[in-house]
Short mmCIF file of C-alpha atoms and ligand atoms in Angstrom, two decimals:
data_model
loop_
_atom_site.label_atom_id
_atom_site.label_comp_id
_atom_site.label_asym_id
_atom_site.label_seq_id
_atom_site.Cartn_x
_atom_site.Cartn_y
_atom_site.Cartn_z
CA UNK A 719 0.00 0.00 0.00
CA UNK A 720 1.51 3.42 -0.85
CA UNK A 721 2.45 5.29 2.36
CA UNK A 722 0.76 8.45 1.09
CA UNK A 723 -2.34 6.62 -0.21
CA UNK A 724 -1.59 8.30 -3.57
CA UNK A 725 -0.86 6.63 -6.89
CA UNK A 726 -0.19 7.50 -10.53
CA UNK A 727 -2.45 6.74 -13.46
CA UNK A 728 -3.41 7.81 -16.98
CA UNK A 729 -6.73 9.58 -16.49
CA UNK A 730 -9.03 10.56 -19.36
CA UNK A 731 -11.37 13.51 -18.83
CA UNK A 732 -14.05 14.96 -21.07
CA UNK A 733 -14.21 18.75 -21.58
CA UNK A 734 -17.39 20.81 -21.93
CA UNK A 735 -17.34 20.30 -25.73
CA UNK A 736 -17.26 16.53 -25.25
CA UNK A 737 -13.61 16.11 -26.33
CA UNK A 738 -11.50 13.62 -24.36
CA UNK A 739 -8.00 14.37 -23.02
CA UNK A 740 -5.73 11.80 -21.42
CA UNK A 741 -3.04 12.90 -18.96
CA UNK A 742 -0.71 11.36 -16.40
CA UNK A 743 -1.88 12.12 -12.86
CA UNK A 744 0.19 11.48 -9.75
CA UNK A 745 -2.38 12.63 -7.20
CA UNK A 746 -5.09 9.97 -7.32
CA UNK A 747 -6.18 8.44 -4.01
CA UNK A 748 -6.93 4.77 -3.36
CA UNK A 749 -10.40 5.62 -2.10
CA UNK A 750 -11.25 6.98 -5.59
CA UNK A 751 -10.94 3.46 -7.02
CA UNK A 752 -14.20 1.66 -7.82
CA UNK A 753 -15.67 -0.89 -5.44
CA UNK A 754 -14.38 -4.47 -5.51
CA UNK A 755 -12.99 -7.17 -3.25
CA UNK A 756 -9.54 -7.31 -4.79
CA UNK A 757 -6.92 -4.56 -4.57
CA UNK A 758 -3.96 -5.14 -6.90
CA UNK A 759 -0.62 -3.34 -7.18
CA UNK A 760 -0.20 -3.24 -10.96
CA UNK A 761 3.20 -4.02 -12.48
CA UNK A 762 2.34 -3.71 -16.19
CA UNK A 763 -0.56 -3.24 -18.55
CA UNK A 764 -0.70 -3.26 -22.33
CA UNK A 765 -2.42 -1.26 -25.06
CA UNK A 766 -5.19 -2.75 -27.14
CA UNK A 767 -7.45 -1.28 -29.83
CA UNK A 768 -10.27 -0.99 -27.28
CA UNK A 769 -8.07 1.21 -25.06
CA UNK A 770 -7.59 3.62 -27.93
CA UNK A 771 -11.37 3.82 -28.28
CA UNK A 772 -11.86 4.30 -24.54
CA UNK A 773 -9.16 7.00 -24.38
CA UNK A 774 -10.89 8.99 -27.13
CA UNK A 775 -14.46 8.90 -25.86
CA UNK A 776 -16.02 6.05 -27.87
CA UNK A 777 -19.37 5.56 -26.08
CA UNK A 778 -19.55 1.93 -27.20
CA UNK A 779 -16.61 1.26 -24.89
CA UNK A 780 -16.75 3.90 -22.13
CA UNK A 781 -19.65 6.15 -21.17
CA UNK A 782 -18.53 7.68 -17.87
CA UNK A 783 -15.56 10.06 -17.58
CA UNK A 784 -13.18 10.78 -15.91
CA UNK A 785 -11.98 7.29 -16.62
CA UNK A 786 -8.80 5.19 -16.43
CA UNK A 787 -8.60 2.90 -19.50
CA UNK A 788 -6.50 -0.27 -19.69
CA UNK A 789 -8.26 -3.59 -20.37
CA UNK A 790 -5.22 -5.57 -19.19
CA UNK A 791 -3.20 -5.68 -15.98
CA UNK A 792 -0.77 -7.95 -14.19
CA UNK A 793 0.34 -7.35 -10.65
CA UNK A 794 0.33 -8.63 -7.10
CA UNK A 795 -2.57 -8.86 -4.70
CA UNK A 796 -2.48 -6.26 -1.92
CA UNK A 797 -5.70 -7.39 -0.26
CA UNK A 798 -8.61 -9.68 -1.14
CA UNK A 799 -11.82 -9.49 0.86
CA UNK A 800 -13.16 -12.58 -0.94
CA UNK A 801 -10.38 -14.76 0.45
CA UNK A 802 -9.71 -16.21 -3.01
CA UNK A 803 -6.16 -14.82 -3.36
CA UNK A 804 -3.44 -14.44 -0.74
CA UNK A 805 -1.58 -11.11 -0.44
CA UNK A 806 1.44 -11.14 -2.74
CA UNK A 807 -0.13 -13.58 -5.24
CA UNK A 808 0.62 -12.64 -8.88
CA UNK A 809 -2.58 -12.26 -10.93
CA UNK A 810 -3.69 -11.30 -14.45
CA UNK A 811 -6.81 -9.23 -15.10
CA UNK A 812 -8.45 -9.11 -18.54
CA UNK A 813 -11.99 -8.99 -19.83
CA UNK A 814 -15.37 -8.35 -18.19
CA UNK A 815 -15.84 -4.57 -17.92
CA UNK A 816 -12.26 -3.91 -16.83
CA UNK A 817 -10.95 -0.69 -18.43
CA UNK A 818 -14.33 -0.08 -20.09
CA UNK A 819 -16.84 1.17 -17.53
CA UNK A 820 -14.63 0.12 -14.61
CA UNK A 821 -11.29 1.87 -14.01
CA UNK A 822 -8.58 -0.20 -15.66
CA UNK A 823 -4.92 -1.06 -15.80
CA UNK A 824 -3.25 2.22 -16.79
CA UNK A 825 -2.79 2.81 -13.05
CA UNK A 826 -0.47 1.68 -10.29
CA UNK A 827 -3.48 0.26 -8.40
CA UNK A 828 -6.76 -1.33 -9.48
CA UNK A 829 -9.72 -2.55 -7.44
CA UNK A 830 -11.94 -5.21 -9.03
CA UNK A 831 -14.36 -8.06 -8.28
CA UNK A 832 -12.16 -11.04 -7.31
CA UNK A 833 -13.69 -13.23 -10.05
CA UNK A 834 -12.13 -11.02 -12.74
CA UNK A 835 -8.59 -12.15 -11.82
CA UNK A 836 -6.82 -15.38 -12.73
CA UNK A 837 -3.55 -16.57 -11.21
CA UNK A 838 -0.49 -15.69 -13.31
CA UNK A 839 0.47 -19.18 -14.51
CA UNK A 840 3.93 -20.57 -13.75
CA UNK A 841 5.90 -20.25 -16.98
CA UNK A 842 4.92 -16.66 -17.73
CA UNK A 843 6.64 -13.63 -16.24
CA UNK A 844 4.47 -10.54 -15.60
CA UNK A 845 5.95 -8.78 -18.65
CA UNK A 846 5.44 -11.86 -20.84
CA UNK A 847 1.78 -12.01 -19.79
CA UNK A 848 1.26 -8.40 -20.89
CA UNK A 849 3.13 -8.91 -24.17
CA UNK A 850 0.22 -11.25 -24.77
CA UNK A 851 -2.51 -9.30 -22.95
CA UNK A 852 -6.07 -9.37 -24.25
CA UNK A 853 -4.71 -9.43 -27.82
CA UNK A 854 -2.78 -12.63 -27.16
CA UNK A 855 -5.60 -14.19 -25.19
CA UNK A 856 -7.98 -13.41 -28.08
CA UNK A 857 -5.55 -14.81 -30.65
CA UNK A 858 -5.34 -18.01 -28.60
CA UNK A 859 -9.15 -18.26 -28.43
CA UNK A 860 -9.33 -17.91 -32.22
CA UNK A 861 -6.60 -20.52 -32.80
CA UNK A 862 -8.29 -22.83 -30.30
CA UNK A 863 -11.63 -22.45 -32.14
CA UNK A 864 -9.99 -23.30 -35.48
CA UNK A 865 -8.09 -26.30 -34.12
CA UNK A 866 -11.07 -27.76 -32.31
CA UNK A 867 -13.79 -27.10 -34.90
CA UNK A 868 -12.04 -27.45 -38.26
CA UNK A 869 -13.41 -30.78 -39.51
CA UNK A 870 -11.10 -32.05 -42.20
CA UNK A 871 -7.65 -31.11 -40.94
CA UNK A 872 -6.78 -30.52 -44.58
CA UNK A 873 -3.61 -28.84 -43.49
CA UNK A 874 -4.30 -25.87 -45.72
CA UNK A 875 -3.03 -22.49 -44.68
CA UNK A 876 -4.68 -20.38 -42.01
CA UNK A 877 -5.28 -16.81 -43.12
CA UNK A 878 -4.67 -13.94 -40.69
CA UNK A 879 -5.98 -10.45 -41.52
CA UNK A 880 -4.84 -7.08 -40.14
CA UNK A 881 -1.52 -8.85 -39.83
CA UNK A 882 0.56 -6.16 -38.12
CA UNK A 883 -1.97 -5.75 -35.30
CA UNK A 884 -1.56 -7.21 -31.83
CA UNK A 885 -4.13 -10.02 -32.14
CA UNK A 886 -2.90 -10.94 -35.60
CA UNK A 887 0.81 -10.99 -34.78
CA UNK A 888 0.28 -13.24 -31.78
CA UNK A 889 -1.97 -15.48 -33.90
CA UNK A 890 0.74 -15.78 -36.58
CA UNK A 891 3.37 -16.69 -33.98
CA UNK A 892 1.06 -19.24 -32.32
CA UNK A 893 -0.02 -20.89 -35.58
CA UNK A 894 3.58 -21.11 -36.78
CA UNK A 895 4.61 -22.66 -33.47
CA UNK A 896 1.80 -25.22 -33.83
CA UNK A 897 2.97 -26.15 -37.32
CA UNK A 898 0.12 -24.51 -39.29
CA UNK A 899 1.12 -22.76 -42.52
CA UNK A 900 0.08 -19.10 -42.30
CA UNK A 901 -0.87 -16.55 -44.95
CA UNK A 902 -0.90 -13.01 -43.61
CA UNK A 903 -2.73 -10.02 -45.12
CA UNK A 904 -1.44 -6.56 -44.33
CA UNK A 905 -1.87 -3.11 -45.82
CA UNK A 906 1.74 -2.36 -44.83
CA UNK A 907 4.13 -3.46 -47.60
CA UNK A 908 7.09 -2.61 -45.39
CA UNK A 909 6.05 -5.18 -42.80
CA UNK A 910 6.44 -8.19 -45.11
CA UNK A 911 9.87 -9.19 -43.77
CA UNK A 912 8.81 -8.87 -40.17
CA UNK A 913 5.72 -11.00 -40.72
CA UNK A 914 7.77 -13.69 -42.44
CA UNK A 915 10.23 -13.69 -39.54
CA UNK A 916 7.31 -14.16 -37.18
CA UNK A 917 6.26 -17.30 -39.05
CA UNK A 918 4.04 -16.29 -42.00
CA UNK A 919 4.85 -18.36 -45.08
CA UNK A 920 3.07 -15.97 -47.40
CA UNK A 921 2.32 -12.25 -47.00
CA UNK A 922 -0.27 -10.58 -49.23
CA UNK A 923 -1.72 -7.11 -49.50
CA UNK A 924 -5.52 -6.69 -49.80
CA UNK A 925 -5.05 -5.65 -53.45
CA UNK A 926 -3.65 -9.11 -54.25
CA UNK A 927 -6.89 -10.84 -53.29
CA UNK A 928 -9.31 -11.93 -55.98
CA UNK A 929 -12.57 -10.01 -56.26
CA UNK A 930 -15.62 -11.63 -57.79
CA UNK A 931 -19.40 -11.64 -57.47
CA UNK A 932 -19.46 -15.44 -57.55
CA UNK A 933 -21.00 -16.93 -54.41
CA UNK A 934 -18.07 -19.34 -53.94
CA UNK A 935 -14.41 -19.03 -54.94
CA UNK A 936 -11.45 -21.43 -54.96
CA UNK A 937 -11.02 -23.07 -51.53
CA UNK A 938 -7.86 -21.60 -50.04
CA UNK A 939 -7.88 -21.58 -46.23
CA UNK A 940 -8.62 -24.22 -43.63
CA UNK A 941 -9.12 -21.48 -41.09
CA UNK A 942 -9.17 -17.70 -40.79
CA UNK A 943 -8.28 -15.38 -37.94
CA UNK A 944 -10.08 -12.23 -39.04
CA UNK A 945 -9.22 -9.24 -36.88
CA UNK A 946 -10.64 -6.46 -39.06
CA UNK A 947 -14.25 -7.39 -39.91
CA UNK A 948 -16.23 -5.35 -42.43
CA UNK A 949 -17.15 -6.22 -46.02
CA UNK A 950 -14.05 -8.40 -46.48
CA UNK A 951 -15.60 -11.14 -44.35
CA UNK A 952 -17.68 -12.14 -47.37
CA UNK A 953 -14.48 -12.89 -49.32
CA UNK A 954 -13.07 -14.88 -46.38
CA UNK A 955 -16.19 -17.06 -46.23
CA UNK A 956 -16.20 -17.61 -50.01
CA UNK A 957 -12.57 -18.78 -50.05
CA UNK A 958 -12.54 -20.99 -46.95
CA UNK A 959 -12.21 -24.71 -47.66
CA UNK A 960 -14.93 -27.25 -46.86
CA UNK A 961 -15.22 -27.78 -43.11
CA UNK A 962 -13.06 -24.74 -42.40
CA UNK A 963 -13.56 -22.20 -39.65
CA UNK A 964 -13.59 -18.42 -40.00
CA UNK A 965 -13.14 -16.67 -36.66
CA UNK A 966 -14.13 -13.06 -36.28
CA UNK A 967 -13.04 -10.83 -33.42
CA UNK A 968 -12.51 -7.28 -34.67
CA UNK A 969 -13.98 -4.43 -36.62
CA UNK A 970 -11.27 -1.92 -37.60
CA UNK A 971 -12.50 -2.20 -41.21
CA UNK A 972 -16.19 -2.06 -40.34
CA UNK A 973 -18.88 -3.74 -38.29
CA UNK A 974 -21.20 -5.05 -41.01
CA UNK A 975 -20.87 -7.44 -43.94
CA UNK A 976 -23.16 -9.26 -46.32
CA UNK A 977 -22.80 -12.88 -47.39
CA UNK A 978 -24.68 -15.68 -49.10
CA UNK A 979 -25.50 -18.91 -47.30
CA UNK A 980 -23.51 -20.99 -49.83
CA UNK A 981 -20.22 -21.30 -47.88
CA UNK A 982 -22.25 -22.55 -44.92
CA UNK A 983 -24.59 -24.98 -46.70
CA UNK A 984 -22.39 -26.22 -49.55
CA UNK A 985 -19.02 -26.32 -47.78
CA UNK A 986 -19.99 -26.59 -44.12
CA UNK A 987 -17.88 -23.53 -43.32
CA UNK A 988 -18.38 -22.23 -39.78
CA UNK A 989 -18.27 -18.64 -38.63
CA UNK A 990 -17.05 -18.52 -35.03
CA UNK A 991 -17.42 -15.34 -33.00
CA UNK A 992 -14.64 -14.66 -30.50
CA UNK A 993 -15.52 -12.77 -27.33
CA UNK A 994 -12.56 -12.58 -24.98
CA UNK A 995 -14.35 -10.45 -22.39
CA UNK A 996 -17.01 -12.96 -21.41
CA UNK A 997 -14.97 -16.16 -21.14
CA UNK A 998 -15.84 -18.27 -18.10
CA UNK A 999 -13.09 -18.58 -15.48
CA UNK A 1000 -12.33 -22.21 -16.33
CA UNK A 1001 -11.66 -21.49 -19.99
CA UNK A 1002 -9.74 -18.33 -19.11
CA UNK A 1003 -7.36 -20.37 -16.94
CA UNK A 1004 -7.09 -23.12 -19.58
CA UNK A 1005 -6.11 -20.66 -22.32
CA UNK A 1006 -3.60 -18.81 -20.09
CA UNK A 1007 -2.17 -22.22 -19.14
CA UNK A 1008 -1.64 -23.07 -22.83
CA UNK A 1009 -0.01 -19.68 -23.45
CA UNK A 1010 2.36 -20.31 -20.54
CA UNK A 1011 3.15 -23.87 -21.63
CA UNK A 1012 2.90 -25.72 -24.93
CA UNK A 1013 1.72 -22.62 -26.82
CA UNK A 1014 4.36 -20.31 -25.37
CA UNK A 1015 5.83 -17.95 -27.98
CA UNK A 1016 8.58 -15.36 -27.73
CA UNK A 1017 6.93 -12.02 -28.44
CA UNK A 1018 9.83 -9.79 -27.43
CA UNK A 1019 10.76 -9.02 -31.08
CA UNK A 1020 7.29 -7.57 -31.76
CA UNK A 1021 6.91 -5.70 -28.47
CA UNK A 1022 7.85 -2.28 -27.20
CA UNK A 1023 7.58 -0.80 -23.71
CA UNK A 1024 6.33 2.62 -22.66
CA UNK A 1025 5.41 4.42 -19.45
CA UNK A 1026 2.12 6.21 -18.75
CA UNK A 1027 3.50 9.24 -20.61
CA UNK A 1028 3.72 7.23 -23.84
CA UNK A 1029 0.05 6.27 -23.96
CA UNK A 1030 -1.25 9.30 -25.90
CA UNK A 1031 1.23 8.69 -28.75
CA UNK A 1032 0.41 4.99 -28.90
CA UNK A 1033 -3.34 5.71 -28.96
CA UNK A 1034 -2.82 8.02 -31.96
CA UNK A 1035 -0.88 5.31 -33.81
CA UNK A 1036 -3.53 2.68 -33.16
CA UNK A 1037 -6.33 4.92 -34.40
CA UNK A 1038 -4.31 5.87 -37.49
CA UNK A 1039 -3.70 2.14 -38.18
CA UNK A 1040 0.08 2.69 -38.11
CA UNK A 1041 0.82 0.87 -34.84
CA UNK A 1042 2.71 -2.41 -35.21
CA UNK A 1043 2.81 -5.31 -32.75
CA UNK A 1044 2.26 -5.10 -29.00
CA UNK A 1045 3.04 -2.33 -26.53
CA UNK A 1046 3.49 -3.02 -22.83
CA UNK A 1047 2.84 -0.20 -20.36
CA UNK A 1048 5.15 -0.30 -17.32
CA UNK A 1049 3.72 1.17 -14.13
N1 NAP B 1674 -13.63 -9.87 -29.71
C1 NAP B 1674 -12.72 -9.73 -28.77
O1 NAP B 1674 -12.78 -10.29 -27.70
C2 NAP B 1674 -11.53 -8.86 -29.08
C3 NAP B 1674 -10.38 -8.89 -28.28
C4 NAP B 1674 -9.26 -8.13 -28.67
C5 NAP B 1674 -9.34 -7.33 -29.79
N2 NAP B 1674 -10.50 -7.29 -30.50
C6 NAP B 1674 -10.62 -6.49 -31.70
O2 NAP B 1674 -9.74 -7.04 -32.67
C7 NAP B 1674 -9.26 -6.01 -33.51
C8 NAP B 1674 -7.73 -6.05 -33.51
O3 NAP B 1674 -7.28 -5.70 -32.22
P1 NAP B 1674 -5.74 -5.35 -32.01
O4 NAP B 1674 -5.55 -5.07 -30.57
O5 NAP B 1674 -4.91 -6.37 -32.69
O6 NAP B 1674 -5.67 -3.98 -32.82
P2 NAP B 1674 -4.42 -3.30 -33.50
O7 NAP B 1674 -3.16 -3.75 -32.87
O8 NAP B 1674 -4.73 -1.86 -33.60
O9 NAP B 1674 -4.44 -3.94 -34.98
C9 NAP B 1674 -5.46 -3.76 -35.89
C10 NAP B 1674 -4.89 -4.02 -37.29
O10 NAP B 1674 -5.98 -3.95 -38.20
C11 NAP B 1674 -5.55 -3.35 -39.42
N3 NAP B 1674 -6.38 -2.16 -39.62
C12 NAP B 1674 -6.43 -1.04 -38.83
N4 NAP B 1674 -7.31 -0.16 -39.32
C13 NAP B 1674 -7.82 -0.73 -40.45
C14 NAP B 1674 -8.77 -0.32 -41.40
N5 NAP B 1674 -9.39 0.86 -41.31
N6 NAP B 1674 -9.04 -1.15 -42.43
C15 NAP B 1674 -8.43 -2.34 -42.53
N7 NAP B 1674 -7.52 -2.79 -41.64
C16 NAP B 1674 -7.23 -2.00 -40.62
C17 NAP B 1674 -4.08 -3.00 -39.27
O11 NAP B 1674 -3.32 -4.08 -39.81
P3 NAP B 1674 -2.54 -3.95 -41.22
O12 NAP B 1674 -2.13 -2.52 -41.36
O13 NAP B 1674 -1.41 -4.91 -41.07
O14 NAP B 1674 -3.48 -4.36 -42.29
C18 NAP B 1674 -3.89 -2.98 -37.76
O15 NAP B 1674 -2.59 -3.26 -37.38
C19 NAP B 1674 -9.85 -4.71 -32.99
O16 NAP B 1674 -11.02 -4.39 -33.72
C20 NAP B 1674 -10.21 -5.04 -31.55
O17 NAP B 1674 -11.24 -4.23 -31.05
C21 NAP B 1674 -11.58 -8.03 -30.15
#
């Protein structure tokens, strides 16, 4: 517990015109934290797309300001009124409403319901867990959905869209580690080499993809990790092989698409929605266990580290679509 009861955080406030401004504050008091059984001293957080939306006033993510974003945190338990965790236990917090309408991980302290935390698994350091963060957890859910639902194990490539983003880069590394050939799609020509180093066998730009009004196209992918959503999902469904699985988790390119039923009824293609926030505790611990063990990947080459004062710049990059990889926030 800080002797002065004060802590530092990145606080976003809304001005009278409705514009949001994020700033580093060093004068916040523990009794300003929201209610919850579990008080955690945060060691690191990480930046995700949702944090950029929360930091800039997107009402679909955060309605009440002032607000502390940060949908990820790792740290040690200071106190737990539920009795679930002992003081000093290392824990990870992701999902639920953390960092959305509940103050999040861009702060030296967080207070949350105890059920939102999972033990930091042996095999992952705090920094490694935040190199993954919600992006890595989501990538693992998508890979898990493809591996468990894809019916024919045709061994065809898995396609990953928005390839230089956090979810996508972790997905590429995971799939490569698991022996799945990966095709990556990025708008950033300059990132080709980096994506190949990460494990992509083929790197394409969106312009290289076939366009056609036909309801079905040549079967190309046994699975898809789609992180961008929008109209392109129709193409992904049309080109997925029989029995394949298209996972959808993001919407940087849009939140609607149109499609025919043919990929579903003539090829048995499945569309699997990925919702990392609402995973039950058992599955949360299973996925983190995989990420700490047989699915462990070295993400250091695609990660950078910043302090609270670097968050505004990172938010701008994410919203401009120029951010690459994962950024850990050290508290
Ligand atoms: N469902 C869930 O539980 C869940 C969990 C985590 C994240 N998400 C969502 O998944 C998506 C990816 O998250 P992230 O943290 O990986 O984000 P990120 O690091 O910002 O990456 C997004 C990537 O999408 C591509 N992109 C950005 N703007 C685009 C646009 N206007 N049109 C087409 N492509 C665009 C870019 O890749 P290229 O430049 O390489 O093409 C970018 O690197 C976000 O929408 C996020 O909200 C969902």
